Amino acid sequence: MSFTSCQKAVYDDVDTPVENKAGIPIKFIVSSFERMDARSMSFSRGTDVRSVCSRLNLAVYNGKRKIKQINQLSTDSNFGTLQLTLPEGKYKIVVLAHNGAKNPTMTDIEKIGFNGKLTDTFYYCADITVGSEAQSFDVDLKRAVAMVRFQTNKIPANVSRMKFYYTGGSSSLNALLGEGAVKSRQTEEIVVSTDMVGNPGSFDIFSIPRSDSNLLTMEVTAFNNENAQIFHKRIDGIQIKRNFITELKGSFFGNVGDGGGETVNGQIKLNLFSKDEWQTIKMTY
């Protein structure tokens, strides 16, 4: 399965240098994740950082001004331990863990933007005071996103690509509040591989819930190799919540000779796990 996306944003990975003063060594160690593995549905709160994310980003703010950013890849030997020096003083720290293709833009703590496809994303935001001695902080990351899992009946042989266009959520994070920062129009495109054909489909997309909206509107379209639309549905009123999976299940491709049919909004059934795992909202369409 391959992924593309057309969420548009401009990104700047350049660090703003700290003032030229003697610095105090500060260390941040990623200690735990709020997570339920979305595929196996098995709970984990371990510290195997590489099994959760491929990128870590840490930004330091003096007030709301970013003064330093550190970026790590899972291939780095010290992945999960972020070290820097800071002059004595009070700061706000934001740490992000995700699987995005590029580093996010963290210039504005209230509007952190992600490049391209939004992935399962975790965040940490805290105030620290740097004194005269070296310090170490444990980083306990919380999930920032909601997931929609779109489940279908068997995928026909003439389907080559799925497109998901959805509104109601956000692709930017307000790290101070832990919620979506802007109203986003998000698009996710997924290539249908040969091993997916003939089997029920399951497609995961992510959005950051906003305080003024907990509902998505989604248009799902299937294309053939000639880029012609062959199936399409619009689904309104998709409930989302941070750390919840909303499962949408139905016969998207219809029955034999059926072009997909009308969209029918289903009843919502809650299936709750413990509070720090992925939780599930189930709907039919």
PDB file of N, CA and C in Angstrom, residues 84-136:
ATOM      1  N   LEU A  84      20.054  19.211  24.726  1.00  0.00           N
ATOM      2  CA  LEU A  84      20.406  20.553  24.294  1.00  0.00           C
ATOM      3  C   LEU A  84      20.898  21.343  25.497  1.00  0.00           C
ATOM      4  N   THR A  85      21.377  22.541  25.250  1.00  0.00           N
ATOM      5  CA  THR A  85      21.761  23.441  26.341  1.00  0.00           C
ATOM      6  C   THR A  85      20.916  24.702  26.258  1.00  0.00           C
ATOM      7  N   LEU A  86      20.544  25.222  27.429  1.00  0.00           N
ATOM      8  CA  LEU A  86      19.731  26.429  27.499  1.00  0.00           C
ATOM      9  C   LEU A  86      20.260  27.336  28.603  1.00  0.00           C
ATOM     10  N   PRO A  87      20.194  28.645  28.410  1.00  0.00           N
ATOM     11  CA  PRO A  87      20.508  29.559  29.510  1.00  0.00           C
ATOM     12  C   PRO A  87      19.482  29.399  30.633  1.00  0.00           C
ATOM     13  N   GLU A  88      19.837  29.796  31.825  1.00  0.00           N
ATOM     14  CA  GLU A  88      18.893  29.745  32.928  1.00  0.00           C
ATOM     15  C   GLU A  88      17.658  30.583  32.593  1.00  0.00           C
ATOM     16  N   GLY A  89      16.500  30.072  32.994  1.00  0.00           N
ATOM     17  CA  GLY A  89      15.266  30.790  32.703  1.00  0.00           C
ATOM     18  C   GLY A  89      14.084  29.848  32.607  1.00  0.00           C
ATOM     19  N   LYS A  90      12.933  30.401  32.236  1.00  0.00           N
ATOM     20  CA  LYS A  90      11.702  29.627  32.102  1.00  0.00           C
ATOM     21  C   LYS A  90      11.363  29.459  30.624  1.00  0.00           C
ATOM     22  N   TYR A  91      10.959  28.228  30.264  1.00  0.00           N
ATOM     23  CA  TYR A  91      10.681  27.901  28.873  1.00  0.00           C
ATOM     24  C   TYR A  91       9.441  27.018  28.779  1.00  0.00           C
ATOM     25  N   LYS A  92       8.892  26.963  27.573  1.00  0.00           N
ATOM     26  CA  LYS A  92       7.837  26.006  27.264  1.00  0.00           C
ATOM     27  C   LYS A  92       8.405  25.026  26.245  1.00  0.00           C
ATOM     28  N   ILE A  93       8.159  23.739  26.465  1.00  0.00           N
ATOM     29  CA  ILE A  93       8.706  22.670  25.626  1.00  0.00           C
ATOM     30  C   ILE A  93       7.568  21.942  24.923  1.00  0.00           C
ATOM     31  N   VAL A  94       7.731  21.684  23.632  1.00  0.00           N
ATOM     32  CA  VAL A  94       6.800  20.841  22.878  1.00  0.00           C
ATOM     33  C   VAL A  94       7.592  19.730  22.215  1.00  0.00           C
ATOM     34  N   VAL A  95       7.142  18.486  22.404  1.00  0.00           N
ATOM     35  CA  VAL A  95       7.732  17.324  21.734  1.00  0.00           C
ATOM     36  C   VAL A  95       6.643  16.656  20.909  1.00  0.00           C
ATOM     37  N   LEU A  96       6.966  16.303  19.672  1.00  0.00           N
ATOM     38  CA  LEU A  96       6.048  15.599  18.781  1.00  0.00           C
ATOM     39  C   LEU A  96       6.660  14.273  18.369  1.00  0.00           C
ATOM     40  N   ALA A  97       5.816  13.244  18.262  1.00  0.00           N
ATOM     41  CA  ALA A  97       6.225  11.938  17.734  1.00  0.00           C
ATOM     42  C   ALA A  97       5.237  11.564  16.640  1.00  0.00           C
ATOM     43  N   HIS A  98       5.755  11.180  15.469  1.00  0.00           N
ATOM     44  CA  HIS A  98       4.862  10.913  14.334  1.00  0.00           C
ATOM     45  C   HIS A  98       5.616  10.126  13.272  1.00  0.00           C
ATOM     46  N   ASN A  99       4.929   9.827  12.173  1.00  0.00           N
ATOM     47  CA  ASN A  99       5.535   9.098  11.060  1.00  0.00           C
ATOM     48  C   ASN A  99       5.454   9.896   9.762  1.00  0.00           C
ATOM     49  N   GLY A 100       5.416  11.206   9.880  1.00  0.00           N
ATOM     50  CA  GLY A 100       5.324  12.049   8.702  1.00  0.00           C
ATOM     51  C   GLY A 100       6.565  11.989   7.834  1.00  0.00           C
ATOM     52  N   ALA A 101       6.408  12.433   6.591  1.00  0.00           N
ATOM     53  CA  ALA A 101       7.519  12.394   5.644  1.00  0.00           C
ATOM     54  C   ALA A 101       8.563  13.466   5.928  1.00  0.00           C
ATOM     55  N   LYS A 102       8.143  14.563   6.564  1.00  0.00           N
ATOM     56  CA  LYS A 102       9.057  15.664   6.844  1.00  0.00           C
ATOM     57  C   LYS A 102       8.813  16.190   8.251  1.00  0.00           C
ATOM     58  N   ASN A 103       9.711  17.060   8.684  1.00  0.00           N
ATOM     59  CA  ASN A 103       9.543  17.691   9.985  1.00  0.00           C
ATOM     60  C   ASN A 103       8.433  18.735   9.927  1.00  0.00           C
ATOM     61  N   PRO A 104       7.685  18.890  11.011  1.00  0.00           N
ATOM     62  CA  PRO A 104       6.616  19.886  11.025  1.00  0.00           C
ATOM     63  C   PRO A 104       7.166  21.295  11.180  1.00  0.00           C
ATOM     64  N   THR A 105       6.338  22.272  10.881  1.00  0.00           N
ATOM     65  CA  THR A 105       6.652  23.661  11.155  1.00  0.00           C
ATOM     66  C   THR A 105       6.188  23.975  12.565  1.00  0.00           C
ATOM     67  N   MET A 106       7.131  24.298  13.453  1.00  0.00           N
ATOM     68  CA  MET A 106       6.818  24.503  14.862  1.00  0.00           C
ATOM     69  C   MET A 106       7.033  25.950  15.295  1.00  0.00           C
ATOM     70  N   THR A 107       7.087  26.864  14.324  1.00  0.00           N
ATOM     71  CA  THR A 107       7.322  28.277  14.633  1.00  0.00           C
ATOM     72  C   THR A 107       6.271  28.833  15.582  1.00  0.00           C
ATOM     73  N   ASP A 108       5.012  28.494  15.338  1.00  0.00           N
ATOM     74  CA  ASP A 108       3.895  28.982  16.145  1.00  0.00           C
ATOM     75  C   ASP A 108       3.382  27.845  17.015  1.00  0.00           C
ATOM     76  N   ILE A 109       3.532  27.962  18.326  1.00  0.00           N
ATOM     77  CA  ILE A 109       3.129  26.890  19.243  1.00  0.00           C
ATOM     78  C   ILE A 109       1.627  26.629  19.182  1.00  0.00           C
ATOM     79  N   GLU A 110       0.861  27.620  18.731  1.00  0.00           N
ATOM     80  CA  GLU A 110      -0.589  27.475  18.642  1.00  0.00           C
ATOM     81  C   GLU A 110      -1.056  27.031  17.259  1.00  0.00           C
ATOM     82  N   LYS A 111      -0.107  26.803  16.342  1.00  0.00           N
ATOM     83  CA  LYS A 111      -0.466  26.391  14.983  1.00  0.00           C
ATOM     84  C   LYS A 111       0.696  25.619  14.369  1.00  0.00           C
ATOM     85  N   ILE A 112       0.909  24.409  14.865  1.00  0.00           N
ATOM     86  CA  ILE A 112       1.975  23.548  14.356  1.00  0.00           C
ATOM     87  C   ILE A 112       1.447  22.793  13.142  1.00  0.00           C
ATOM     88  N   GLY A 113       2.122  22.948  12.013  1.00  0.00           N
ATOM     89  CA  GLY A 113       1.664  22.348  10.766  1.00  0.00           C
ATOM     90  C   GLY A 113       2.473  21.127  10.390  1.00  0.00           C
ATOM     91  N   PHE A 114       1.787  20.116   9.828  1.00  0.00           N
ATOM     92  CA  PHE A 114       2.438  18.877   9.407  1.00  0.00           C
ATOM     93  C   PHE A 114       2.499  18.828   7.889  1.00  0.00           C
ATOM     94  N   ASN A 115       3.595  18.287   7.384  1.00  0.00           N
ATOM     95  CA  ASN A 115       3.838  18.264   5.947  1.00  0.00           C
ATOM     96  C   ASN A 115       3.243  17.021   5.321  1.00  0.00           C
ATOM     97  N   GLY A 116       2.251  17.199   4.466  1.00  0.00           N
ATOM     98  CA  GLY A 116       1.679  16.064   3.754  1.00  0.00           C
ATOM     99  C   GLY A 116       0.717  15.267   4.601  1.00  0.00           C
ATOM    100  N   LYS A 117       0.779  13.952   4.460  1.00  0.00           N
ATOM    101  CA  LYS A 117      -0.161  13.051   5.109  1.00  0.00           C
ATOM    102  C   LYS A 117      -0.039  13.118   6.621  1.00  0.00           C
ATOM    103  N   LEU A 118      -1.172  13.358   7.295  1.00  0.00           N
ATOM    104  CA  LEU A 118      -1.184  13.331   8.753  1.00  0.00           C
ATOM    105  C   LEU A 118      -1.181  11.879   9.215  1.00  0.00           C
ATOM    106  N   THR A 119      -0.310  11.553  10.155  1.00  0.00           N
ATOM    107  CA  THR A 119      -0.174  10.185  10.655  1.00  0.00           C
ATOM    108  C   THR A 119      -0.575  10.131  12.126  1.00  0.00           C
ATOM    109  N   ASP A 120      -0.507   8.937  12.700  1.00  0.00           N
ATOM    110  CA  ASP A 120      -0.738   8.811  14.133  1.00  0.00           C
ATOM    111  C   ASP A 120       0.290   9.697  14.836  1.00  0.00           C
ATOM    112  N   THR A 121      -0.186  10.669  15.604  1.00  0.00           N
ATOM    113  CA  THR A 121       0.679  11.729  16.122  1.00  0.00           C
ATOM    114  C   THR A 121       0.486  11.893  17.622  1.00  0.00           C
ATOM    115  N   PHE A 122       1.597  12.060  18.326  1.00  0.00           N
ATOM    116  CA  PHE A 122       1.593  12.236  19.775  1.00  0.00           C
ATOM    117  C   PHE A 122       2.284  13.555  20.116  1.00  0.00           C
ATOM    118  N   TYR A 123       1.886  14.137  21.249  1.00  0.00           N
ATOM    119  CA  TYR A 123       2.479  15.424  21.626  1.00  0.00           C
ATOM    120  C   TYR A 123       2.696  15.507  23.134  1.00  0.00           C
ATOM    121  N   TYR A 124       3.599  16.412  23.509  1.00  0.00           N
ATOM    122  CA  TYR A 124       3.909  16.719  24.905  1.00  0.00           C
ATOM    123  C   TYR A 124       4.142  18.209  24.982  1.00  0.00           C
ATOM    124  N   CYS A 125       3.523  18.872  25.954  1.00  0.00           N
ATOM    125  CA  CYS A 125       3.701  20.306  26.129  1.00  0.00           C
ATOM    126  C   CYS A 125       3.834  20.588  27.617  1.00  0.00           C
ATOM    127  N   ALA A 126       4.925  21.249  28.010  1.00  0.00           N
ATOM    128  CA  ALA A 126       5.164  21.484  29.437  1.00  0.00           C
ATOM    129  C   ALA A 126       6.011  22.732  29.631  1.00  0.00           C
ATOM    130  N   ASP A 127       5.879  23.315  30.814  1.00  0.00           N
ATOM    131  CA  ASP A 127       6.731  24.427  31.230  1.00  0.00           C
ATOM    132  C   ASP A 127       7.897  23.882  32.049  1.00  0.00           C
ATOM    133  N   ILE A 128       9.090  24.411  31.803  1.00  0.00           N
ATOM    134  CA  ILE A 128      10.250  24.007  32.594  1.00  0.00           C
ATOM    135  C   ILE A 128      10.991  25.243  33.078  1.00  0.00           C
ATOM    136  N   THR A 129      11.705  25.077  34.165  1.00  0.00           N
ATOM    137  CA  THR A 129      12.590  26.121  34.672  1.00  0.00           C
ATOM    138  C   THR A 129      14.011  25.577  34.679  1.00  0.00           C
ATOM    139  N   VAL A 130      14.897  26.229  33.960  1.00  0.00           N
ATOM    140  CA  VAL A 130      16.300  25.823  33.887  1.00  0.00           C
ATOM    141  C   VAL A 130      17.075  26.594  34.949  1.00  0.00           C
ATOM    142  N   GLY A 131      17.693  25.841  35.860  1.00  0.00           N
ATOM    143  CA  GLY A 131      18.503  26.457  36.907  1.00  0.00           C
ATOM    144  C   GLY A 131      19.978  26.382  36.588  1.00  0.00           C
ATOM    145  N   SER A 132      20.789  26.289  37.600  1.00  0.00           N
ATOM    146  CA  SER A 132      22.241  26.323  37.409  1.00  0.00           C
ATOM    147  C   SER A 132      22.845  24.943  37.197  1.00  0.00           C
ATOM    148  N   GLU A 133      22.028  23.867  37.342  1.00  0.00           N
ATOM    149  CA  GLU A 133      22.534  22.506  37.207  1.00  0.00           C
ATOM    150  C   GLU A 133      21.820  21.763  36.084  1.00  0.00           C
ATOM    151  N   ALA A 134      22.502  20.748  35.554  1.00  0.00           N
ATOM    152  CA  ALA A 134      21.930  19.920  34.493  1.00  0.00           C
ATOM    153  C   ALA A 134      20.656  19.234  34.989  1.00  0.00           C
ATOM    154  N   GLN A 135      19.707  19.045  34.066  1.00  0.00           N
ATOM    155  CA  GLN A 135      18.436  18.423  34.417  1.00  0.00           C
ATOM    156  C   GLN A 135      18.037  17.403  33.364  1.00  0.00           C
ATOM    157  N   SER A 136      17.172  16.463  33.779  1.00  0.00           N
ATOM    158  CA  SER A 136      16.619  15.460  32.879  1.00  0.00           C
ATOM    159  C   SER A 136      15.115  15.391  33.104  1.00  0.00           C
TER     160      SER A 136
END
